[in-house]
Amino acid sequence: MRRQNQLNDLGGLPPGELFCEPDGAAPPDLLTAELDDATAAYICAAQPAFDLLRQAAGQLAGLLVLKAAGARDSGAHPMLDLACAAAAEARDAILGISSSVPPRAAHYHRHVMSANRSLTAALASAKRDLHRGDDCVLDTILAPLWHAYRELQCAAFALPGFEIVALSQGCCVDHARSKVGRAKNQTSDEGGRHGRLFDMGA
Amino acid sequence: MADYSIWVLEYCWVPNAPAGLITHGAFNGGTVKLPWCYVLIKGQGSVALVDVGYNHKDYGAVMAESFGVENWRPSATVLAECGVKPADVSHVLITHAHFDHMGATDDFPNATFYLQERELSKWVWAMSLGRRFRWLMGATDPGDILRAVDLARQGRLVCLDGDREDVLPSIDVHAAFDTHTWGSMFVNVRLDGRQPSRDSYILAGDLVYSYANLEGANPKDPQYIPIGLASGSQTNLLLSSDKMLRLVGGEARRIIPIHDVNLKAVFPSRVTRDNLCVTEICLADGEESRVT
């Protein structure tokens, strides 16, 4: 319970940083302005949690596909436990960086915390109800899962370095262009929105 | 007599795609222009698409800024070149579940979608392997999976288990498992309605990017060369090329590689006001040409 309360506590971050644009996107300068050191460090620390949330959301969505397609044992599928474990690991990682969120990362942080809460709710519903036979079970899981997914999308738009889809692995794209927006000292191997944040070889 | 009209509709392009992705091995071969297209099949009372393009609402900006995708146009604009509205589309055959092929499902509210069950089940399997295997989930979007759940609940998702004859009258789908993806498939339109057909066209999805994948560099001594990306195996890609070529009587021209920039020179075509290409593969009796 204490962890959940901590996740709900924004820690006195400037409220002005926490609003979304009317269309749900972050203010445009968040993606294009140069990064300060604190924000860059935050991004590096936050990437594993984002990836874990994305992974858990995808796993639960996959289970729902099985359920919607008529699979009988989707409620007992071992991937549900994997998704729960990934979400729990993400929650711990988010808690680990919540005490030092730089102002520019506050918008991102708000969305990723909201994603974690919604995903936790979706997984709890899945644990409780997915084994049931009736179709309406999916409603109680899908609604928070869609919300978690949208929050992850908003988060990905709020800071460079995070992506929902590994577009860089698309087979038909101009991969050289993914260098756009690179900065120095990137350690992630797959970058994110606007490509790799940092380029160790630069 | 053709029972169906078939058009390849360009909806955006990438000016500098690596040649090594088009034909495996051309790693130092520079770059090529790569049109992104979907295929419209119209006839016998149906309007069908093969693939639907990417989810521009969510990813348009990053596709343009970071991956060089240019001149995207919405499906309403693209289909209008053939007198069709998105709401007219009754069937969508998804060749594989990459974001750039099944991302725009929301655009077609009246369509039933057909996809190989293996494409979904292997997705789920790959997600259970753990983080170190995340390359396997590259180019797939959790949002697409959620949309697939919605489609299934609405009764608009048909999961196929391998080949299926007459998914629409005289239109067959053929599984190409463990090739470009785990559950890829291609579409065979039999214009003469016969089985086996002597007048058919195959929509190859991403199993073939270019005629070079079917013939190599020397048409006098042809060889199969796989595309540059396979979650399955390159061997299976070659075998699927061979299967397609046998289905069309050895006539490579009847296999439609939608990404081939030279397709417009093989079939009648025109450039639209939006500078996109419409390529007319064949016309049903009574259907007006959209390229003349």
Coordinates of C-alpha atoms in Angstrom, one line a residue:
Chain A
M1 CA 0.0 0.0 0.0
R2 CA 2.8 2.4 0.8
R3 CA 4.2 2.0 -2.6
Q4 CA 0.9 2.7 -4.2
N5 CA 0.5 5.9 -2.1
Q6 CA 4.0 6.9 -3.1
L7 CA 3.1 6.5 -6.8
N8 CA 0.1 8.7 -6.3
D9 CA 2.2 11.4 -4.7
L10 CA 3.6 13.8 -7.3
G11 CA 6.2 15.1 -4.8
G12 CA 5.4 18.8 -5.2
L13 CA 6.3 19.0 -8.9
P14 CA 5.3 22.2 -10.6
P15 CA 1.7 21.8 -11.6
G16 CA 2.3 23.9 -14.7
E17 CA 4.3 21.0 -16.1
L18 CA 1.6 18.5 -15.7
F19 CA -1.0 19.5 -18.2
C20 CA -1.6 18.0 -21.6
E21 CA -2.3 20.0 -24.8
P22 CA -5.9 19.7 -25.9
D23 CA -5.1 16.9 -28.4
G24 CA -3.2 14.9 -25.7
A25 CA 0.2 15.7 -27.0
A26 CA 2.9 17.4 -24.9
P27 CA 3.9 21.0 -25.6
P28 CA 6.0 20.8 -28.7
D29 CA 9.2 22.2 -27.2
L30 CA 9.6 19.2 -25.0
L31 CA 10.8 17.1 -27.9
T32 CA 13.0 19.6 -29.6
A33 CA 14.7 21.7 -27.0
E34 CA 18.2 20.7 -25.9
L35 CA 18.4 18.4 -22.9
D36 CA 19.9 19.5 -19.6
D37 CA 22.0 17.0 -17.7
A38 CA 19.4 16.2 -15.1
T39 CA 16.7 15.5 -17.7
A40 CA 19.2 13.4 -19.7
A41 CA 20.0 11.4 -16.6
Y42 CA 16.4 10.9 -15.8
I43 CA 15.7 9.6 -19.3
C44 CA 18.4 7.0 -19.1
A45 CA 17.1 5.9 -15.7
A46 CA 13.5 5.9 -16.8
Q47 CA 13.8 3.9 -20.0
P48 CA 13.8 0.4 -18.4
A49 CA 10.5 1.1 -16.6
F50 CA 8.9 2.4 -19.7
D51 CA 10.0 -0.7 -21.6
L52 CA 8.6 -2.9 -18.9
L53 CA 5.3 -1.2 -18.9
R54 CA 5.1 -1.5 -22.7
Q55 CA 6.0 -5.2 -22.4
A56 CA 3.4 -5.9 -19.8
A57 CA 0.7 -4.0 -21.8
G58 CA 1.6 -6.0 -24.9
Q59 CA 1.5 -9.3 -23.0
L60 CA -1.9 -8.6 -21.5
A61 CA -3.2 -7.4 -24.8
G62 CA -1.9 -10.7 -26.3
L63 CA -3.8 -12.7 -23.7
L64 CA -7.0 -10.7 -24.5
V65 CA -6.6 -11.6 -28.1
L66 CA -6.5 -15.3 -27.1
K67 CA -9.6 -14.7 -25.0
A68 CA -11.4 -12.9 -27.7
A69 CA -10.5 -15.6 -30.1
G70 CA -12.0 -18.2 -27.8
A71 CA -9.1 -19.7 -26.0
R72 CA -10.3 -21.4 -22.8
D73 CA -7.2 -21.3 -20.7
S74 CA -6.1 -17.6 -21.2
G75 CA -6.8 -16.9 -17.6
A76 CA -4.3 -19.5 -16.4
H77 CA -1.7 -18.6 -19.1
P78 CA 1.8 -18.2 -17.6
M79 CA 2.2 -14.9 -19.5
L80 CA -0.2 -13.3 -17.1
D81 CA 2.2 -13.9 -14.3
L82 CA 5.0 -12.6 -16.5
A83 CA 3.0 -9.4 -17.2
C84 CA 2.3 -8.9 -13.5
A85 CA 6.0 -9.3 -12.7
A86 CA 7.0 -6.8 -15.4
A87 CA 4.5 -4.3 -14.1
A88 CA 5.7 -4.8 -10.5
E89 CA 9.3 -4.3 -11.6
A90 CA 8.3 -1.2 -13.5
R91 CA 6.6 0.2 -10.5
D92 CA 9.7 -0.3 -8.4
A93 CA 11.8 1.4 -11.0
I94 CA 9.4 4.3 -11.2
L95 CA 9.5 4.6 -7.4
G96 CA 13.3 4.6 -7.6
I97 CA 13.3 7.8 -9.7
S98 CA 10.3 9.5 -8.3
S99 CA 12.2 11.5 -5.8
S100 CA 14.4 13.2 -8.4
V101 CA 12.2 14.2 -11.3
P102 CA 13.6 17.2 -13.0
P103 CA 11.0 19.9 -14.0
R104 CA 11.3 19.1 -17.7
A105 CA 10.5 15.4 -17.1
A106 CA 7.5 16.1 -14.8
H107 CA 5.0 15.8 -17.7
Y108 CA 6.4 12.5 -18.8
H109 CA 6.6 11.3 -15.2
R110 CA 2.9 12.0 -14.6
H111 CA 1.9 10.0 -17.7
V112 CA 4.0 7.1 -16.9
M113 CA 2.7 6.9 -13.3
S114 CA -0.8 7.0 -14.6
A115 CA 0.1 4.2 -17.1
N116 CA 1.4 2.2 -14.2
R117 CA -1.8 2.7 -12.2
S118 CA -4.0 1.7 -15.0
L119 CA -2.0 -1.2 -16.0
T120 CA -1.9 -2.5 -12.4
A121 CA -5.7 -2.2 -12.4
A122 CA -6.0 -4.0 -15.7
L123 CA -3.8 -6.8 -14.5
A124 CA -5.7 -7.1 -11.2
S125 CA -8.9 -7.5 -13.2
A126 CA -7.3 -10.1 -15.4
K127 CA -6.1 -12.1 -12.5
R128 CA -9.5 -12.0 -10.9
D129 CA -11.8 -12.5 -14.0
L130 CA -9.9 -13.7 -17.1
H131 CA -10.7 -17.3 -16.4
R132 CA -14.4 -16.6 -16.5
G133 CA -16.3 -17.6 -19.6
D134 CA -18.4 -14.6 -20.3
D135 CA -17.5 -11.9 -22.8
C136 CA -18.1 -8.9 -20.5
V137 CA -15.0 -9.8 -18.6
L138 CA -13.0 -8.2 -21.3
D139 CA -14.6 -4.8 -20.7
T140 CA -13.2 -4.6 -17.2
I141 CA -9.7 -5.3 -18.5
L142 CA -9.8 -3.5 -21.8
A143 CA -10.8 -0.1 -20.5
P144 CA -7.8 0.4 -18.1
L145 CA -5.5 -1.3 -20.5
W146 CA -6.4 1.1 -23.3
H147 CA -6.0 3.9 -20.8
A148 CA -2.5 2.6 -19.9
Y149 CA -1.6 2.4 -23.5
R150 CA -2.7 5.9 -24.2
E151 CA -0.8 7.2 -21.2
L152 CA 2.3 5.5 -22.5
Q153 CA 1.8 7.2 -25.8
C154 CA 1.5 10.5 -24.1
A155 CA 4.6 9.8 -22.1
A156 CA 6.5 8.9 -25.3
F157 CA 5.5 12.3 -26.8
A158 CA 6.6 14.1 -23.7
L159 CA 10.3 13.4 -23.8
P160 CA 12.7 12.0 -26.4
G161 CA 14.0 8.5 -25.9
F162 CA 10.9 6.5 -25.5
E163 CA 8.9 4.7 -28.1
I164 CA 5.9 2.4 -28.1
V165 CA 6.8 0.7 -31.4
A166 CA 10.4 -0.1 -32.3
L167 CA 10.0 1.7 -35.6
S168 CA 13.7 1.6 -36.1
Q169 CA 13.2 -2.1 -36.9
G170 CA 10.7 -1.4 -39.6
C171 CA 11.8 -3.1 -42.8
C172 CA 11.0 -0.4 -45.2
V173 CA 12.2 2.8 -43.6
D174 CA 15.1 5.2 -44.0
H175 CA 17.1 4.0 -41.1
A176 CA 19.8 6.7 -41.5
R177 CA 17.1 9.3 -40.7
S178 CA 16.8 7.8 -37.2
K179 CA 19.9 9.7 -36.3
V180 CA 17.9 12.9 -36.3
G181 CA 17.8 14.4 -32.9
R182 CA 20.8 12.4 -31.6
A183 CA 22.8 13.8 -28.8
K184 CA 25.9 12.6 -27.1
N185 CA 26.4 9.7 -24.6
Q186 CA 23.4 7.6 -25.5
T187 CA 23.6 4.2 -24.0
S188 CA 20.3 2.8 -25.2
D189 CA 20.7 0.4 -28.2
E190 CA 17.4 1.3 -29.8
G191 CA 16.8 4.9 -29.0
G192 CA 13.3 6.2 -29.1
R193 CA 11.2 9.0 -30.6
H194 CA 13.4 11.1 -32.9
G195 CA 15.8 8.1 -33.0
R196 CA 18.6 7.6 -30.6
L197 CA 19.0 10.2 -28.0
F198 CA 22.7 9.9 -27.8
D199 CA 25.4 8.6 -30.1
M200 CA 28.3 7.0 -28.4
G201 CA 30.2 6.9 -31.7
A202 CA 29.6 10.6 -32.5
Chain B
M1 CA -12.8 -12.0 -68.7
A2 CA -11.8 -10.5 -65.4
D3 CA -14.2 -10.8 -62.5
Y4 CA -12.2 -8.4 -60.4
S5 CA -10.4 -5.1 -60.9
I6 CA -7.1 -4.7 -59.0
W7 CA -5.3 -1.4 -58.3
V8 CA -2.1 -0.9 -56.4
L9 CA -2.5 2.4 -54.5
E10 CA 0.5 4.3 -53.3
Y11 CA -0.2 6.3 -50.1
C12 CA 3.3 7.5 -49.2
W13 CA 6.9 6.7 -49.9
V14 CA 10.4 6.5 -48.4
P15 CA 13.0 8.1 -50.7
N16 CA 16.0 6.4 -49.2
A17 CA 15.4 2.8 -48.1
P18 CA 18.4 0.6 -47.9
A19 CA 18.8 -1.6 -50.9
G20 CA 20.0 -4.4 -48.6
L21 CA 16.5 -4.6 -47.2
I22 CA 14.9 -5.0 -50.6
T23 CA 17.3 -7.8 -51.7
H24 CA 19.3 -9.6 -49.1
G25 CA 23.0 -9.1 -49.6
A26 CA 23.0 -5.7 -51.2
F27 CA 24.4 -4.2 -48.0
N28 CA 26.6 -1.7 -49.8
G29 CA 24.1 -1.1 -52.6
G30 CA 23.0 2.3 -51.5
T31 CA 19.4 3.3 -51.2
V32 CA 16.3 3.1 -53.4
K33 CA 12.9 4.9 -53.4
L34 CA 10.3 2.6 -51.8
P35 CA 6.6 3.3 -52.4
W36 CA 4.3 2.2 -49.6
C37 CA 1.0 0.9 -51.0
Y38 CA -2.0 -1.2 -50.4
V39 CA -4.1 -3.1 -52.9
L40 CA -7.7 -2.5 -53.8
I41 CA -9.7 -5.4 -55.2
K42 CA -13.2 -4.6 -56.5
G43 CA -15.7 -6.9 -58.1
Q44 CA -18.4 -9.5 -57.5
G45 CA -20.2 -7.1 -55.1
S46 CA -17.2 -6.8 -52.8
V47 CA -14.6 -4.1 -52.1
A48 CA -11.5 -5.6 -50.5
L49 CA -8.1 -4.3 -49.5
V50 CA -4.9 -6.2 -49.0
D51 CA -3.4 -4.4 -46.0
V52 CA -4.3 -1.0 -44.7
G53 CA -1.1 1.0 -44.1
Y54 CA 0.1 2.5 -40.8
N55 CA -1.6 4.4 -38.0
H56 CA -0.8 7.9 -39.1
K57 CA -2.8 9.5 -36.3
D58 CA -0.4 8.1 -33.7
Y59 CA 2.8 7.7 -35.6
G60 CA 2.6 10.1 -38.6
A61 CA 4.9 12.7 -37.1
V62 CA 7.6 10.3 -36.1
M63 CA 7.5 8.4 -39.3
A64 CA 8.0 11.6 -41.2
E65 CA 10.6 13.1 -39.0
S66 CA 12.7 10.1 -38.0
F67 CA 12.2 7.6 -40.7
G68 CA 11.9 9.5 -43.9
V69 CA 8.3 8.7 -44.8
E70 CA 7.0 11.3 -47.2
N71 CA 3.8 12.5 -48.8
W72 CA 1.4 10.4 -46.7
R73 CA -2.2 10.7 -47.7
P74 CA -5.3 9.4 -45.9
S75 CA -7.2 6.4 -47.1
A76 CA -10.2 8.5 -48.1
T77 CA -8.0 10.5 -50.5
V78 CA -6.2 7.5 -51.8
L79 CA -9.2 5.3 -52.4
A80 CA -11.1 8.2 -54.0
E81 CA -8.8 7.9 -57.0
C82 CA -10.7 4.7 -57.7
G83 CA -14.1 6.0 -56.7
V84 CA -14.2 4.1 -53.4
K85 CA -14.7 5.3 -49.8
P86 CA -13.2 3.7 -46.8
A87 CA -16.7 2.8 -45.5
D88 CA -17.3 0.9 -48.8
V89 CA -14.5 -1.6 -47.9
S90 CA -16.1 -4.9 -46.9
H91 CA -13.1 -7.2 -46.5
V92 CA -9.4 -6.6 -45.5
L93 CA -6.8 -9.3 -46.0
I94 CA -3.9 -8.6 -43.7
T95 CA -0.8 -10.2 -45.1
H96 CA 1.1 -9.8 -41.8
A97 CA 0.9 -7.9 -38.5
H98 CA 3.5 -5.2 -38.8
F99 CA 2.5 -1.7 -37.9
D100 CA 2.8 -0.5 -41.4
H101 CA 0.4 -3.1 -42.7
M102 CA -2.3 -3.3 -40.1
G103 CA -2.1 -0.1 -38.2
A104 CA -5.0 1.8 -39.8
T105 CA -7.8 -0.7 -39.1
D106 CA -9.9 2.0 -37.5
D107 CA -10.3 3.7 -41.0
F108 CA -12.5 0.9 -42.2
P109 CA -15.6 0.6 -39.9
N110 CA -17.5 -1.8 -42.1
A111 CA -14.8 -4.3 -43.0
T112 CA -14.1 -7.8 -41.7
F113 CA -10.4 -8.4 -41.3
Y114 CA -8.7 -11.7 -42.2
L115 CA -5.4 -12.6 -40.5
Q116 CA -3.5 -15.9 -39.9
E117 CA -4.2 -17.1 -36.4
R118 CA -0.5 -18.1 -36.2
E119 CA 0.5 -14.4 -36.6
L120 CA -1.4 -13.6 -33.4
S121 CA -0.4 -16.7 -31.4
K122 CA 3.3 -16.3 -32.2
W123 CA 3.1 -12.7 -31.2
V124 CA 1.9 -13.9 -27.8
W125 CA 4.6 -16.5 -27.7
A126 CA 7.3 -13.9 -28.5
M127 CA 6.1 -11.6 -25.8
S128 CA 6.5 -14.4 -23.3
L129 CA 10.2 -14.9 -24.1
G130 CA 11.4 -12.0 -22.1
R131 CA 13.2 -8.7 -22.6
R132 CA 16.3 -10.1 -24.3
F133 CA 14.1 -11.3 -27.2
R134 CA 12.5 -7.9 -27.8
W135 CA 13.9 -7.8 -31.3
L136 CA 11.1 -10.2 -32.2
M137 CA 8.5 -7.6 -31.2
G138 CA 10.1 -4.9 -33.3
A139 CA 7.7 -3.2 -35.7
T140 CA 4.7 -4.4 -33.8
D141 CA 2.4 -2.1 -31.8
P142 CA 0.6 -3.1 -28.6
G143 CA -2.2 -0.8 -29.9
D144 CA -2.6 -3.0 -32.9
I145 CA -3.1 -6.0 -30.6
L146 CA -5.8 -4.1 -28.7
R147 CA -7.5 -3.1 -31.9
A148 CA -7.5 -6.7 -32.9
V149 CA -9.3 -7.5 -29.6
D150 CA -11.9 -5.0 -30.4
L151 CA -12.3 -6.3 -33.9
A152 CA -12.7 -9.9 -32.5
R153 CA -15.3 -8.8 -30.1
Q154 CA -17.3 -7.1 -32.8
G155 CA -17.1 -10.3 -34.9
R156 CA -15.0 -8.5 -37.5
L157 CA -11.8 -10.5 -37.1
V158 CA -11.5 -13.9 -38.8
C159 CA -8.5 -15.9 -37.8
L160 CA -7.3 -18.2 -40.5
D161 CA -5.5 -21.5 -40.0
G162 CA -3.4 -21.9 -43.1
D163 CA -4.6 -21.8 -46.7
R164 CA -8.2 -20.9 -47.4
E165 CA -9.8 -21.2 -50.8
D166 CA -12.5 -18.7 -51.8
V167 CA -12.1 -16.4 -48.9
L168 CA -14.0 -14.3 -51.4
P169 CA -15.3 -15.9 -54.6
S170 CA -12.2 -17.0 -56.6
I171 CA -9.8 -15.3 -54.1
D172 CA -7.6 -17.6 -52.1
V173 CA -5.2 -16.9 -49.3
H174 CA -2.0 -19.0 -48.9
A175 CA -0.1 -19.2 -45.7
A176 CA 3.7 -18.5 -45.9
F177 CA 4.6 -19.5 -42.3
D178 CA 7.9 -18.6 -40.8
T179 CA 9.0 -16.3 -43.6
H180 CA 9.0 -12.5 -43.3
T181 CA 6.9 -13.1 -40.1
W182 CA 5.6 -16.2 -38.4
G183 CA 2.1 -16.0 -39.9
S184 CA 2.5 -14.2 -43.2
M185 CA 0.2 -14.9 -46.1
F186 CA -0.3 -13.9 -49.8
V187 CA -3.4 -13.5 -51.8
N188 CA -4.2 -15.2 -55.1
V189 CA -7.0 -13.6 -57.3
R190 CA -8.2 -16.1 -59.9
L191 CA -9.7 -14.0 -62.6
D192 CA -11.0 -16.9 -64.6
G193 CA -12.5 -18.5 -61.5
R194 CA -10.9 -21.8 -62.3
Q195 CA -8.8 -23.9 -60.0
P196 CA -6.0 -24.2 -61.0
S197 CA -6.2 -20.8 -62.7
R198 CA -4.6 -19.8 -65.9
D199 CA -5.3 -16.1 -65.3
S200 CA -4.5 -15.1 -61.8
Y201 CA -2.5 -12.4 -59.9
I202 CA -0.8 -12.7 -56.6
L203 CA -0.6 -9.9 -54.0
A204 CA 2.6 -10.8 -52.3
G205 CA 2.6 -8.6 -49.2
D206 CA 6.1 -8.3 -47.9
L207 CA 7.2 -11.7 -49.1
V208 CA 8.5 -10.1 -52.2
Y209 CA 9.6 -6.4 -52.3
S210 CA 10.8 -6.4 -55.9
Y211 CA 10.9 -8.4 -59.1
A212 CA 14.6 -8.8 -58.2
N213 CA 13.5 -11.1 -55.4
L214 CA 12.0 -13.4 -58.0
E215 CA 14.5 -13.1 -60.8
G216 CA 17.8 -11.9 -59.4
A217 CA 19.9 -9.5 -61.4
N218 CA 20.0 -11.6 -64.6
P219 CA 16.7 -12.4 -66.1
K220 CA 18.4 -14.9 -68.5
D221 CA 19.6 -16.9 -65.5
P222 CA 17.0 -16.1 -62.8
Q223 CA 17.4 -17.0 -59.2
Y224 CA 15.4 -16.3 -56.1
I225 CA 16.9 -13.7 -53.7
P226 CA 15.1 -13.2 -50.4
I227 CA 14.2 -9.8 -48.9
G228 CA 16.4 -8.5 -46.2
L229 CA 14.2 -9.2 -43.1
A230 CA 12.9 -12.5 -41.9
S231 CA 11.6 -13.4 -38.5
G232 CA 11.3 -16.9 -39.9
S233 CA 13.8 -18.1 -42.4
Q234 CA 15.3 -17.0 -45.7
T235 CA 14.9 -20.5 -47.0
N236 CA 11.2 -20.3 -46.4
L237 CA 11.0 -17.0 -48.2
L238 CA 12.6 -18.6 -51.3
L239 CA 10.2 -21.5 -51.0
S240 CA 7.2 -19.1 -50.8
S241 CA 8.5 -17.3 -53.9
D242 CA 8.6 -20.6 -55.7
K243 CA 5.1 -21.5 -54.6
M244 CA 3.8 -18.2 -55.8
L245 CA 5.6 -18.5 -59.2
R246 CA 4.1 -22.0 -59.7
L247 CA 0.6 -20.7 -59.0
V248 CA 0.9 -18.2 -61.8
G249 CA 2.4 -20.6 -64.3
G250 CA 5.9 -19.3 -64.0
E251 CA 5.0 -15.7 -65.1
A252 CA 6.8 -13.4 -62.6
R253 CA 4.9 -10.4 -63.8
R254 CA 1.7 -11.9 -62.3
I255 CA 3.2 -11.6 -58.8
I256 CA 2.7 -8.1 -57.6
P257 CA 5.5 -6.6 -55.4
I258 CA 3.8 -3.5 -54.1
H259 CA 7.1 -1.9 -52.9
D260 CA 8.7 -2.1 -56.3
V261 CA 9.2 1.4 -57.7
N262 CA 9.2 -0.1 -61.2
L263 CA 5.8 -1.7 -60.9
K264 CA 4.3 1.4 -62.5
A265 CA 6.2 0.7 -65.7
V266 CA 5.1 -2.9 -65.8
F267 CA 1.3 -2.1 -65.7
P268 CA -0.6 1.0 -66.8
S269 CA -0.4 3.7 -64.2
R270 CA -0.8 7.4 -63.6
V271 CA 0.4 10.0 -61.0
T272 CA -2.3 11.7 -59.0
R273 CA -2.6 15.4 -58.1
D274 CA -1.0 14.4 -54.8
N275 CA 2.0 13.0 -56.7
L276 CA 1.1 9.4 -55.7
C277 CA 0.9 6.5 -58.2
V278 CA -2.1 4.5 -59.1
T279 CA -1.2 1.2 -60.9
E280 CA -3.9 -0.7 -62.6
I281 CA -3.2 -4.4 -62.6
C282 CA -6.5 -5.5 -64.3
L283 CA -10.0 -4.3 -64.9
A284 CA -13.3 -6.2 -64.5
D285 CA -15.8 -6.1 -67.4
G286 CA -17.7 -2.8 -67.2
E287 CA -15.3 -1.1 -64.8
E288 CA -13.8 2.1 -66.0
S289 CA -10.1 2.6 -66.1
R290 CA -8.6 4.8 -63.4
V291 CA -5.4 5.5 -65.1
T292 CA -6.4 6.7 -68.6

